[in-house]
Coordinates of C-alpha atoms in Angstrom, one line a residue:
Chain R
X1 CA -3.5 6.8 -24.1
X2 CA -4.5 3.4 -25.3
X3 CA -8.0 3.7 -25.0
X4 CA -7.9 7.5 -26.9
X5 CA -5.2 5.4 -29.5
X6 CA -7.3 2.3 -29.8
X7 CA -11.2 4.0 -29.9
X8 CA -9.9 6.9 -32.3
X9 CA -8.4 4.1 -34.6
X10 CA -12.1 2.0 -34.6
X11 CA -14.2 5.2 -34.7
X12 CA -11.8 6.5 -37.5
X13 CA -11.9 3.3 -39.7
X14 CA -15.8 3.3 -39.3
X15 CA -15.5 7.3 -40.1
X16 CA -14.1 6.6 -43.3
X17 CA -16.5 4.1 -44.9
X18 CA -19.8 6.0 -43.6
X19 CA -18.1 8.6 -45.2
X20 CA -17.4 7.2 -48.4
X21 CA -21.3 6.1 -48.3
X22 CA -23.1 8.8 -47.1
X23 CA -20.8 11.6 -49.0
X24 CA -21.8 9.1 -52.3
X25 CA -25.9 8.6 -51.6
X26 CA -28.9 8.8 -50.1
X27 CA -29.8 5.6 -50.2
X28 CA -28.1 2.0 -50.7
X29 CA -29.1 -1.0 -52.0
X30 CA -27.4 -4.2 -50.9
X31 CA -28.1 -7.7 -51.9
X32 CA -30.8 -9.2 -49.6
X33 CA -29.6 -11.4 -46.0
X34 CA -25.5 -10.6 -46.5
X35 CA -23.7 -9.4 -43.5
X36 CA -21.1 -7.5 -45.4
X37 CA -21.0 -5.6 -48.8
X38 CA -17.7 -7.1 -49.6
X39 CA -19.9 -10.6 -50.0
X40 CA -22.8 -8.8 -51.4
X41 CA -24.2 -9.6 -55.4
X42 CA -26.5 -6.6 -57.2
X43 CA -27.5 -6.7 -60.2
X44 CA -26.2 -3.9 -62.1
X45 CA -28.8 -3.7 -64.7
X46 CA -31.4 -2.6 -62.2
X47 CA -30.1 0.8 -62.7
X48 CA -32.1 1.3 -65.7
X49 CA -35.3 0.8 -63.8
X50 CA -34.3 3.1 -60.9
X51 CA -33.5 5.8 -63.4
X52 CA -37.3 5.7 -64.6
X53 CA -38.0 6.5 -60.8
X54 CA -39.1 9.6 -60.2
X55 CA -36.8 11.9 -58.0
X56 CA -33.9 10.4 -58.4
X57 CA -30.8 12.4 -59.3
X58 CA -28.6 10.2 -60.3
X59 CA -27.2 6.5 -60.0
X60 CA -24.6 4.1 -59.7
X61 CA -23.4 1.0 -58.9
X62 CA -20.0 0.2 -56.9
X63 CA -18.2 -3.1 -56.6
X64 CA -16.0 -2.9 -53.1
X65 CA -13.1 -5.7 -52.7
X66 CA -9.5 -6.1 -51.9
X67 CA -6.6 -7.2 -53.4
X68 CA -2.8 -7.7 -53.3
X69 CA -1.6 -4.7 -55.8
X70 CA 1.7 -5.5 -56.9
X71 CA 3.8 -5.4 -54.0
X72 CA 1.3 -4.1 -51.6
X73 CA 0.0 -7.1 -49.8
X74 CA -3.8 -5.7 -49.4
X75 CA -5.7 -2.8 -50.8
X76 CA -8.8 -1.3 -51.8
X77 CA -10.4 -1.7 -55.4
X78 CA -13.5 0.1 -55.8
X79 CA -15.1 -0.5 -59.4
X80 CA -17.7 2.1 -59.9
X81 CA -20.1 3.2 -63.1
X82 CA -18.4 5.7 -65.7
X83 CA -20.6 8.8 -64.7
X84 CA -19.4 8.7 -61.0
X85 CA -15.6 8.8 -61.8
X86 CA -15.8 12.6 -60.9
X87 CA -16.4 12.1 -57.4
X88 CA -12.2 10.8 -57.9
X89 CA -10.4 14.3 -57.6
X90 CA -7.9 13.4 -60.5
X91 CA -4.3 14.8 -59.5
X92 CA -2.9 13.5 -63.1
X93 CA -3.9 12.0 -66.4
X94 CA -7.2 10.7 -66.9
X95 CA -10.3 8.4 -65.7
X96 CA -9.5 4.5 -66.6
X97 CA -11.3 2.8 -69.7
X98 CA -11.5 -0.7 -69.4
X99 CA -8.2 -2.5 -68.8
X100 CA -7.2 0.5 -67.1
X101 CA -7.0 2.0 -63.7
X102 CA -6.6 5.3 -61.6
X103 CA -4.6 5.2 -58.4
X104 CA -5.0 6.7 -55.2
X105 CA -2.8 9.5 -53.9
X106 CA -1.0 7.5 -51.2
X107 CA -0.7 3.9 -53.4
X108 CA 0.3 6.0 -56.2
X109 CA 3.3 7.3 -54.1
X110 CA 4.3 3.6 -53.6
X111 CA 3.4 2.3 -56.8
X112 CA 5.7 4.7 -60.2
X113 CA 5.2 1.5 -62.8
X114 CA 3.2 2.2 -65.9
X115 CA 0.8 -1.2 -65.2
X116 CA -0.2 -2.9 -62.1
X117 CA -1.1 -6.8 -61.6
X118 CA -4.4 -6.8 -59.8
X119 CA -5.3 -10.3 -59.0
X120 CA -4.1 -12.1 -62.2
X121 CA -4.6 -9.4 -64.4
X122 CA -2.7 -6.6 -65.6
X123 CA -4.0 -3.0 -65.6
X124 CA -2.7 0.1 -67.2
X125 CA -2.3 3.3 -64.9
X126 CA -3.9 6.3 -66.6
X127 CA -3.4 8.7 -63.6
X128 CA -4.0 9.3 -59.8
X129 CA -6.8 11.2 -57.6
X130 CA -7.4 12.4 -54.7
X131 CA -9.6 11.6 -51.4
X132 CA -9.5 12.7 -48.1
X133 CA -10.9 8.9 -47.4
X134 CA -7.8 6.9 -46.4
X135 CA -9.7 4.0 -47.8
X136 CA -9.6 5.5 -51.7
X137 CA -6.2 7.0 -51.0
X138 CA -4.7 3.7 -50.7
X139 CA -6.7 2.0 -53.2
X140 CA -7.5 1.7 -56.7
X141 CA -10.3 2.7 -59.0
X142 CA -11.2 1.2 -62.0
X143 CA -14.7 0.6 -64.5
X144 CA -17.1 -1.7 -62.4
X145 CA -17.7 -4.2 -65.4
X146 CA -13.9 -5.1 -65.0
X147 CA -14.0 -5.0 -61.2
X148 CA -17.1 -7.3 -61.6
X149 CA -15.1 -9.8 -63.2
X150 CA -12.1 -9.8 -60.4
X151 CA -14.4 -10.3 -57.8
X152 CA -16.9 -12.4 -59.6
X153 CA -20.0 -10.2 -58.7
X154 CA -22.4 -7.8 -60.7
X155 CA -21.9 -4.9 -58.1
X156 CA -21.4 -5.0 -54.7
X157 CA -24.3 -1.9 -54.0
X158 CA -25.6 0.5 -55.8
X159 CA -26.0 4.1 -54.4
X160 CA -28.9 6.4 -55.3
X161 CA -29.3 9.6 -54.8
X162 CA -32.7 11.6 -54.8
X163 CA -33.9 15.4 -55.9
X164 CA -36.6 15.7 -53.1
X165 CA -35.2 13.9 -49.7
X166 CA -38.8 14.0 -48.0
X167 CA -39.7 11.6 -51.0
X168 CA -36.8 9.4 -49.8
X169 CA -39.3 6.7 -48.4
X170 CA -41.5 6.4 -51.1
X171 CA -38.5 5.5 -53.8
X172 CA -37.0 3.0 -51.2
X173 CA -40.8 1.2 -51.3
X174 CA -40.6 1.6 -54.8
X175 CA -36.7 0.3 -55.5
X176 CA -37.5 -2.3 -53.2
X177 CA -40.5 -3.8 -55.1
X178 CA -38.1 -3.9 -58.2
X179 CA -36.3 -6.9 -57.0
X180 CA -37.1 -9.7 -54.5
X181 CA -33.3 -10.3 -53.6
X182 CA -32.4 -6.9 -52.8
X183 CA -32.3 -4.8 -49.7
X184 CA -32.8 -1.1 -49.8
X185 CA -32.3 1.4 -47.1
X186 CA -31.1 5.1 -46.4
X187 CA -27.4 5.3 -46.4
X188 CA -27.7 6.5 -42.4
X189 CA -29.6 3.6 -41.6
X190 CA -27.2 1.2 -43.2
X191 CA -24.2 2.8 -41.5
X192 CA -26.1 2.6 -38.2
X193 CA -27.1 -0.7 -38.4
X194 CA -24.2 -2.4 -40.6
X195 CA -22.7 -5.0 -38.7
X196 CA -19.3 -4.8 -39.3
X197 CA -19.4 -1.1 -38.0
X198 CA -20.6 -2.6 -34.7
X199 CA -18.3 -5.6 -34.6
X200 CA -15.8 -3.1 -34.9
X201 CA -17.5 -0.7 -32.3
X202 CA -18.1 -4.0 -29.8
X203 CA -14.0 -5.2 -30.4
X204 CA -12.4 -2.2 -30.1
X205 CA -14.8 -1.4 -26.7
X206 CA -13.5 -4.4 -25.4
X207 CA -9.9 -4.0 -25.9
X208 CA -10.1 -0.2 -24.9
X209 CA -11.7 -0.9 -22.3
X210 CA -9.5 -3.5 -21.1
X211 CA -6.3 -1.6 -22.1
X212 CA -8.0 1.5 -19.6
X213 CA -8.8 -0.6 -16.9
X214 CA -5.6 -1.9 -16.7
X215 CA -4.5 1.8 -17.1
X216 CA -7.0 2.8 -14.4
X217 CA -5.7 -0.3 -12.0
X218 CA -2.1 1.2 -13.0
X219 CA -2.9 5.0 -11.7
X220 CA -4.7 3.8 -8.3
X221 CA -1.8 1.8 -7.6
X222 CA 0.5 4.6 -8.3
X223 CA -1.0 6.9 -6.4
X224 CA -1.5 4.4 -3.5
X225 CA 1.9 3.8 -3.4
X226 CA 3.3 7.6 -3.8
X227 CA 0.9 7.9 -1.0
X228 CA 2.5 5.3 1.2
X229 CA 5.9 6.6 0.5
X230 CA 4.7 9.9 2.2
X231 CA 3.1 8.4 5.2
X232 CA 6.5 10.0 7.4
X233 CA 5.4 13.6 6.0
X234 CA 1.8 13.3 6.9
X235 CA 3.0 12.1 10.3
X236 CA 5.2 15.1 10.6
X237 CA 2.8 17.3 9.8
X238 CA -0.1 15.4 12.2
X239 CA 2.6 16.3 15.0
X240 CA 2.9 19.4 14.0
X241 CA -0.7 20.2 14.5
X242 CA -2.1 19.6 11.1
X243 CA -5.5 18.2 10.5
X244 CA -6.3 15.0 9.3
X245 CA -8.8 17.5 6.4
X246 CA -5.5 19.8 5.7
X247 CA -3.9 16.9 5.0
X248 CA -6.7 15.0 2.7
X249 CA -7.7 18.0 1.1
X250 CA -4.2 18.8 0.1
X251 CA -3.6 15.3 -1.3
X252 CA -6.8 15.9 -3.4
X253 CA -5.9 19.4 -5.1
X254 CA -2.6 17.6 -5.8
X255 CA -3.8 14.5 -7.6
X256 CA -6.3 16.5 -9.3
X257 CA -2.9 18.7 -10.2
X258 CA -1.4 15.4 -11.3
X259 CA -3.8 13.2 -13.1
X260 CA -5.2 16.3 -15.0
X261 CA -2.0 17.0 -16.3
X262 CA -1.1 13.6 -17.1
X263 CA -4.5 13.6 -19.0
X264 CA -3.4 16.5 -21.0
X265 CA -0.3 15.0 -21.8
X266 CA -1.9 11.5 -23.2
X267 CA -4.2 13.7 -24.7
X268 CA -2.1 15.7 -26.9
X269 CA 0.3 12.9 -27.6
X270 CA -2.3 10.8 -28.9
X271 CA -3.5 13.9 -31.0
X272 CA -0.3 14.1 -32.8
X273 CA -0.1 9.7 -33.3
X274 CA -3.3 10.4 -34.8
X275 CA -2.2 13.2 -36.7
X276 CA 0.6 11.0 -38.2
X277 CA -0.9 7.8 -38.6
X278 CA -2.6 9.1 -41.8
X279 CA 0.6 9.9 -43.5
X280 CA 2.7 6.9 -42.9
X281 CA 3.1 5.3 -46.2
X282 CA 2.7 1.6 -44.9
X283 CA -0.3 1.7 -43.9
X284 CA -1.2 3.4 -47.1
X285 CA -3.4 6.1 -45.1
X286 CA -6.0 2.9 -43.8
X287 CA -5.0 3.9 -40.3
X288 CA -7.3 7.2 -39.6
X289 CA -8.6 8.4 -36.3
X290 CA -10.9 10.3 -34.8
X291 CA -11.1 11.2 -31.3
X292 CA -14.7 11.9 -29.7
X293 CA -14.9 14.4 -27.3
X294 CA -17.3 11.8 -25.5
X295 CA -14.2 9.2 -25.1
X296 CA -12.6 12.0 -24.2
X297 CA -14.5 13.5 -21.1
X298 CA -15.0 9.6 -20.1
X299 CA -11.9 8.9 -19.6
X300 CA -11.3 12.2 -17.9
X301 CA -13.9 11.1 -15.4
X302 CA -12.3 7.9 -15.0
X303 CA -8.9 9.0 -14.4
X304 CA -9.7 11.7 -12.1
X305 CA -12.1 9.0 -10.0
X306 CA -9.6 6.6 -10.2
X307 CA -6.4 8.5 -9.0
X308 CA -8.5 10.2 -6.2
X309 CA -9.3 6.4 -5.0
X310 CA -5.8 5.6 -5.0
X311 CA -5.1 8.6 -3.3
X312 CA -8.2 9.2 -0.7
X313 CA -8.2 5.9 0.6
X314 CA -5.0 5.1 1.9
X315 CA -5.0 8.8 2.3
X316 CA -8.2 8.4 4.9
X317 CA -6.4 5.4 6.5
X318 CA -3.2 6.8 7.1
X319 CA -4.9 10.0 9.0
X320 CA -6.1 7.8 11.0
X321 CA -3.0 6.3 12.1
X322 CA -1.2 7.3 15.4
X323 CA 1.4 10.2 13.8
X324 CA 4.0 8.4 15.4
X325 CA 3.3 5.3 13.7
X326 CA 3.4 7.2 10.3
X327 CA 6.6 8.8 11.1
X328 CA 8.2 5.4 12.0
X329 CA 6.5 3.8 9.2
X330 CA 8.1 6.2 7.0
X331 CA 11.6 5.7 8.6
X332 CA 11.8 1.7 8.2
Chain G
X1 CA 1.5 20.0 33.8
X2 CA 2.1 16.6 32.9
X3 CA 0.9 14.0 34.4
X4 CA 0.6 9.9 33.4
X5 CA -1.2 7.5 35.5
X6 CA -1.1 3.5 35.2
X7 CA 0.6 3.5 31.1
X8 CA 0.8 0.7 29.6
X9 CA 1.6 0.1 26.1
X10 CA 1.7 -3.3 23.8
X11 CA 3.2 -3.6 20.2
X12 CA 1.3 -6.5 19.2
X13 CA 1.8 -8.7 21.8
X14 CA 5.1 -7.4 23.7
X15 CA 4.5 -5.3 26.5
X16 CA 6.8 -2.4 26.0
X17 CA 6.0 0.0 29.2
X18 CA 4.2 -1.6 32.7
X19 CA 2.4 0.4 34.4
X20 CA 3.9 3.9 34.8
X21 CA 2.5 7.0 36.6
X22 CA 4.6 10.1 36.3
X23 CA 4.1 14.2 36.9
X24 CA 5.9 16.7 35.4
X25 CA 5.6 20.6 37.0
X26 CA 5.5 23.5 34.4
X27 CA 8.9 25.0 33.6
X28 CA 10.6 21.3 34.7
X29 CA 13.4 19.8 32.1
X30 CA 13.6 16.3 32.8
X31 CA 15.9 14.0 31.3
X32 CA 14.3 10.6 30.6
X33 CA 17.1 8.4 30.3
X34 CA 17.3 4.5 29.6
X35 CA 19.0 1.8 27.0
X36 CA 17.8 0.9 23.7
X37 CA 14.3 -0.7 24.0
X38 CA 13.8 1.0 27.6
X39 CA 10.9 2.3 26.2
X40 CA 11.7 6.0 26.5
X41 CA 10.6 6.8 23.1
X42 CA 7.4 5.1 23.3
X43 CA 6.7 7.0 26.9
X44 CA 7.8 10.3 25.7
X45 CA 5.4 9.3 22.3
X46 CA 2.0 9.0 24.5
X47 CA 3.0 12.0 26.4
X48 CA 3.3 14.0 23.7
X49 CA -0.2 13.0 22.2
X50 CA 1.5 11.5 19.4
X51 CA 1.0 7.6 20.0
X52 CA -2.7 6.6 22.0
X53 CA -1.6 4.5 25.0
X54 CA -2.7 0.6 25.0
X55 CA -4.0 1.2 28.7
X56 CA -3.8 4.4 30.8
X57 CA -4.4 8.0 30.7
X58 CA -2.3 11.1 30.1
X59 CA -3.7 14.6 31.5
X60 CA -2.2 18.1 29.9
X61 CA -2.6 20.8 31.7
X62 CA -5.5 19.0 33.8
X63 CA -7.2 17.9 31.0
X64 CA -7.2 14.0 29.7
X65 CA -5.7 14.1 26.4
X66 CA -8.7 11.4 25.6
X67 CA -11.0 14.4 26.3
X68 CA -9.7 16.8 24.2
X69 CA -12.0 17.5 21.0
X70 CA -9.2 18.6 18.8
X71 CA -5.8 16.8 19.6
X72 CA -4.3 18.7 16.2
X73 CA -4.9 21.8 17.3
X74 CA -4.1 21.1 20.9
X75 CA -0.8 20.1 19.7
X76 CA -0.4 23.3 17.6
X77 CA -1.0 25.3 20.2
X78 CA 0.3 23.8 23.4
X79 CA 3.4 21.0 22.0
X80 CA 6.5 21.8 20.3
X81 CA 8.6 18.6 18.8
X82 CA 12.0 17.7 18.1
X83 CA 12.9 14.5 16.7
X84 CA 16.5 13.0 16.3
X85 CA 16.3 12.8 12.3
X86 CA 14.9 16.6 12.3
X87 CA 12.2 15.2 9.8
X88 CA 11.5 18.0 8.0
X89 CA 9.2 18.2 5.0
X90 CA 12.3 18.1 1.7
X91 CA 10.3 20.0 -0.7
X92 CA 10.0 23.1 1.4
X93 CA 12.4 25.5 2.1
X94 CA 13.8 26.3 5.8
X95 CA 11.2 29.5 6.1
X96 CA 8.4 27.2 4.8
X97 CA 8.8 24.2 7.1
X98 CA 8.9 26.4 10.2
X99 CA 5.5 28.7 8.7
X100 CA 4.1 24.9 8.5
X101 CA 4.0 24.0 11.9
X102 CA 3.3 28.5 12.7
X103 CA -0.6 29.7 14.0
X104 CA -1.3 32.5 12.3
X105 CA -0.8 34.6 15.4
X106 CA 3.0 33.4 15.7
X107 CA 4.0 33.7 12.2
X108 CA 6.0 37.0 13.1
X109 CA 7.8 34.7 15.4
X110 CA 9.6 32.6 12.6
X111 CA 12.6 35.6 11.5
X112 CA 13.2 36.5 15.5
X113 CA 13.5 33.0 16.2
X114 CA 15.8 32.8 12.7
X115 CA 17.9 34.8 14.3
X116 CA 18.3 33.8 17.5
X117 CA 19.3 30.5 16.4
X118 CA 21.5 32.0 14.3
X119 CA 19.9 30.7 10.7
X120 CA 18.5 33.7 9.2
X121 CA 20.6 33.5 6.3
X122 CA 19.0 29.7 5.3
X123 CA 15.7 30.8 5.3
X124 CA 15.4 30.5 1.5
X125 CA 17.2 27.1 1.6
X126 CA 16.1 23.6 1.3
X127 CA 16.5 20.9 4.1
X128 CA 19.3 19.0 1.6
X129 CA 21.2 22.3 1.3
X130 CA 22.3 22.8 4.9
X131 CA 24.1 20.7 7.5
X132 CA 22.7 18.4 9.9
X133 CA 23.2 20.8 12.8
X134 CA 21.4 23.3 10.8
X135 CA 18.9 21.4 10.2
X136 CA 18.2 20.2 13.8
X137 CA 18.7 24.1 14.8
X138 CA 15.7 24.3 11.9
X139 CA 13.7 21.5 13.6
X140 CA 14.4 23.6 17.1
X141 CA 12.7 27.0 15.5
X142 CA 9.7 25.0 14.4
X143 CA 9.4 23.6 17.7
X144 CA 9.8 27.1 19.6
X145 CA 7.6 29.3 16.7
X146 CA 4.5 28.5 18.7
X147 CA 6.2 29.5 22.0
X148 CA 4.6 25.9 22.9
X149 CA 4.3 25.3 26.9
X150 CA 5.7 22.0 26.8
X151 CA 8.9 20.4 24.4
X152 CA 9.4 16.8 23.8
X153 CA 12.5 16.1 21.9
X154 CA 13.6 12.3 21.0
X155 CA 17.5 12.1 21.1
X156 CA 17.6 15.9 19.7
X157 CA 21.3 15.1 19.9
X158 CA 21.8 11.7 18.3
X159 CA 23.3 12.8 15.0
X160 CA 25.1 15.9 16.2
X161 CA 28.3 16.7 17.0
X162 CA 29.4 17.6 20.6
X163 CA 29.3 21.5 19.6
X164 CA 25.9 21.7 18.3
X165 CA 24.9 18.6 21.4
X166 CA 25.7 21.5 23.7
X167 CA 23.8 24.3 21.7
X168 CA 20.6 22.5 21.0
X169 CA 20.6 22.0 25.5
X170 CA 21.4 25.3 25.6
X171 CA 18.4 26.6 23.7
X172 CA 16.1 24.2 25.2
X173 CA 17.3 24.9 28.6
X174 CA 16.8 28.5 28.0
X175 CA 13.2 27.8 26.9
X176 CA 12.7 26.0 29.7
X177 CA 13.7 29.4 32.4
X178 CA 11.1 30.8 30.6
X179 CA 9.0 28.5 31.8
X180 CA 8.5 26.0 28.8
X181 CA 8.1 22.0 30.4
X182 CA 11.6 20.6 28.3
X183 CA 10.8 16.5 28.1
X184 CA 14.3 14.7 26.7
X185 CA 14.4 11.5 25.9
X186 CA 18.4 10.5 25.4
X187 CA 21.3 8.0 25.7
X188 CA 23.6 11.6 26.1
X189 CA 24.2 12.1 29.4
X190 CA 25.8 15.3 28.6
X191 CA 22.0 16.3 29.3
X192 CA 22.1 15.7 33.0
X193 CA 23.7 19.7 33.4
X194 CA 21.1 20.9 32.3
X195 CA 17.7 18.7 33.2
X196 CA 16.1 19.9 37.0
X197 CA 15.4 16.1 37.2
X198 CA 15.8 12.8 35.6
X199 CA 13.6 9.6 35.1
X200 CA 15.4 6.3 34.1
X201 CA 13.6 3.9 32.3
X202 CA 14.8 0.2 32.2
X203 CA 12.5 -2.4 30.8
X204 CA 9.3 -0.1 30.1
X205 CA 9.5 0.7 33.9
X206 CA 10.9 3.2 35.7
X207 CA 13.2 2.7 37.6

């Protein structure tokens, strides 16, 4: 379960922000040589050139960062350019003017003032939207030039989308010569290559991967010793004429029984933890998961290999083992 | 029928039997007597094809149980066993652990032999549902559903009372009239009505 728990948690987390990129762009551009778009610096003015561009539909410029909102001790603010507030589903009231601010579905369940203090400043409410992003759920929106001055940054990236997507490299070669200090690229390539997505990726391997080893060690030594507690039986039934392959093969249809059924059962339970997760108000829906059905058919493999070691090896030693040794074995 | 020549038998480093040579005739019921740590049980174990010898041989039938290409179904076929703790298998009923140790030829055996032991009606029952004499009468069927030519039984008695003692040498002294080779290993000596002969065992020799 842990590694289903801890790779559906990492995969979701990274789900959610290629989401809220790709579903916003086609392409990005990021300030040149930063690591992470929380640090990143655009110029926001550079969206008058790329609107001369030909082919491009429209553009906008975001500005990512978190913040302590009132009692909530992190969440997202996303500043973003007045013609993309209607990507934000409003539930109630209206799109923020400056001083103002929209909240997310599952902050605005936490949050019932009329103002919020974000950072040191004090923001009207005007109303609350909705995003299947747990990111935007739990965060607020607000006009970029007053999230520029929070976070002390022009815009964090700006997001371009284009009419014609088979012109898509010719506009980055052309966005790109605008500016020396910026770094354009298609939002896929930026979600495949962004850094913190694979720090994420590389951690949460390591930790899964730990947590199922362990696991793994766990089931081989559980089977090992559920077959050492039945060394009298096999050595009843070696007296009794059974073959040392009647035996083994019986002790493999069982722990395939077994461990497939406990699969299932970590399977499903870890289906409906992730099914919750995104509705628990504390963690203000930032706690998504997905489950690939390539984690999921490895650690099938792994299991089954696993528990059949535990099993066929002591198994293979046992059947070799004078019956009456077993049988006495068994006894003491 | 039986025979042993020159067994010797270590546990680690202990010596346990010295040197025995033995023959049993077909149809014989021998009582092999002896204390705690004779080494009757770990005799009546290497005749039975259940425990290799450290040094000796052991022919069945004229053949050297080392020469024998399949010792599991030789067993199935030709041995029946009954142990003092009955051991049968928990999760099976009483009809199941005697179709266990059944060929497929003899499996029309198991409700005669039910009856005759007189535990027809705990066929459906599990080991921990019956008594301990039903369950060594149980541990008797599985032994006889083969109609095996030779019995070993390892102090069939030792946890029964004196009324089902005398049934279980009843029913293997009827098996062997009918010609089955009845090996007992036992402190009982109730035993010595029934057994044509006796072997005593005192410190893994006999004596």
């Amino acid at each position: 379960m842990a590694i289903f728990l801890i790779s559906s948690v990492s995969q979701g987390i990274i789900g959610m922000y290629s989401k809220m990129i790709k579903t916003d762009g086609d392409i990005i551009i990021t300030q040149k040589g930063i690591a992470d778009t929380f640090f990143s610096n655009v110029d926001i003015r550079l969206l008058d050139k790329i609107n001369k561009i030909a082919n491009i539909k429209s553009s906008y410029g975001v500005v990512v960062g978190a913040s302590p909102i009132a009692k909530i001790p992190i969440a997202g603010v996303y500043g973003v350019s007045r013609n993309h507030f209607n990507h934000y589903e409003l539930l109630d009231g209206r799109y923020p003017k400056d001083g103002e601010v929209i909240l997310g579905k599952t902050l605005s369940k936490q949050i019932q003032s009329k103002s919020v203090k974000i950072g040191s400043k004090y923001f009207k409410i005007t109303g609350s939207y909705l995003s299947d992003i747990g990111f935007e759920a739990g965060g607020v929106v607000m006009n970029i030039s007053d999230a520029g001055k929070l976070f002390n940054r022009s815009s964090s990236f700006i997001l371009v989308s284009v009419d014609n997507p088979s012109k898509i490299d010719s506009i980055i070669k052309l966005i790109s010569g605008l500016d020396d200090n910026i770094e354009v690229k298609t939002t896929k390539s930026f979600v495949q290559d962004y850094n913190q997505f694979k720090i994420i990726e590389n951690s949460s391997f390591v930790i899964s991967s730990l947590a199922f080893a362990m696991g793994l060690m766990g089931i081989a030594s559980v089977m090992s010793m559920i077959v050492n507690s039945r060394k009298e039986e096999f050595g009843i039934m070696r007296a009794l004429g059974k073959s040392r392959f009647f035996i083994i093969k019986n002790l493999f249809f069982e722990t395939v029984i077994m461990s497939f059924s406990a699969y299932m059962f970590a399977l499903i339970l870890s289906l409906i933890i992730l099914s919750i997760l995104p509705h628990i108000e504390m963690l203000q829906g930032y706690v998504n998961g997905s489950l690939s059905i390539i984690t999921a058919s490895y650690v099938l493999v792994s299991t089954l290999f696993m528990a059949l070691l535990g099993t066929l090896i002591p198994a293979w030693f046992a059947s070799k083992t004078d019956p009456i040794i077993l049988i006495n074995q068994g006894c003491s | 029928m039986i025979k042993a020549s020159n067994i010797s038998h270590f546990y680690s480093d202990e010596q346990v039997l010295y040197d025995i040579s033995l023959e049993v005739k077909q149809g014989d019921f021998i009582f092999l007597s002896g204390d705690s740590g004779s080494g009757k049980s770990t005799l009546l174990s290497i005749l039975s094809t259940l425990l290799e010898p450290s040094k000796g041989e052991v022919f069945l039938d004229s053949t050297s149980v080392d020469k024998i290409n399949n010792i599991d179904m030789f067993r199935q076929n030709k041995i029946g066993f009954v142990f003092q703790f009955h051991f049968l298998i928990n999760y099976l009923s009483v009809y199941e652990n005697i179709e266990l140790a059944a060929l497929k030829s003899k499996k029309q055996n198991i409700k005669t032999i039910l009856k005759e032991l007189g535990i027809s009606d705990l066929e459906k029952r599990y080991p921990n549902e019956i008594s301990g004499g039903q369950r060594q009468r149980v541990a008797l069927a599985r032994a006889l559903v083969n109609e095996p030519s030779i019995i070993f039984a390892d102090e069939p008695t030792g946890s029964l009372d004196s009324k089902n003692s005398t049934l279980v040498y009843e029913l293997l002294s009827n098996a062997s009239k009918n010609k089955t080779t009845v090996i007992v290993a036992s402190h009982d000596m109730q035993i010595k009505d029934y057994a044509t002969s006796t072997i005593r065992m005192v410190d893994g020799k006999i004596s």
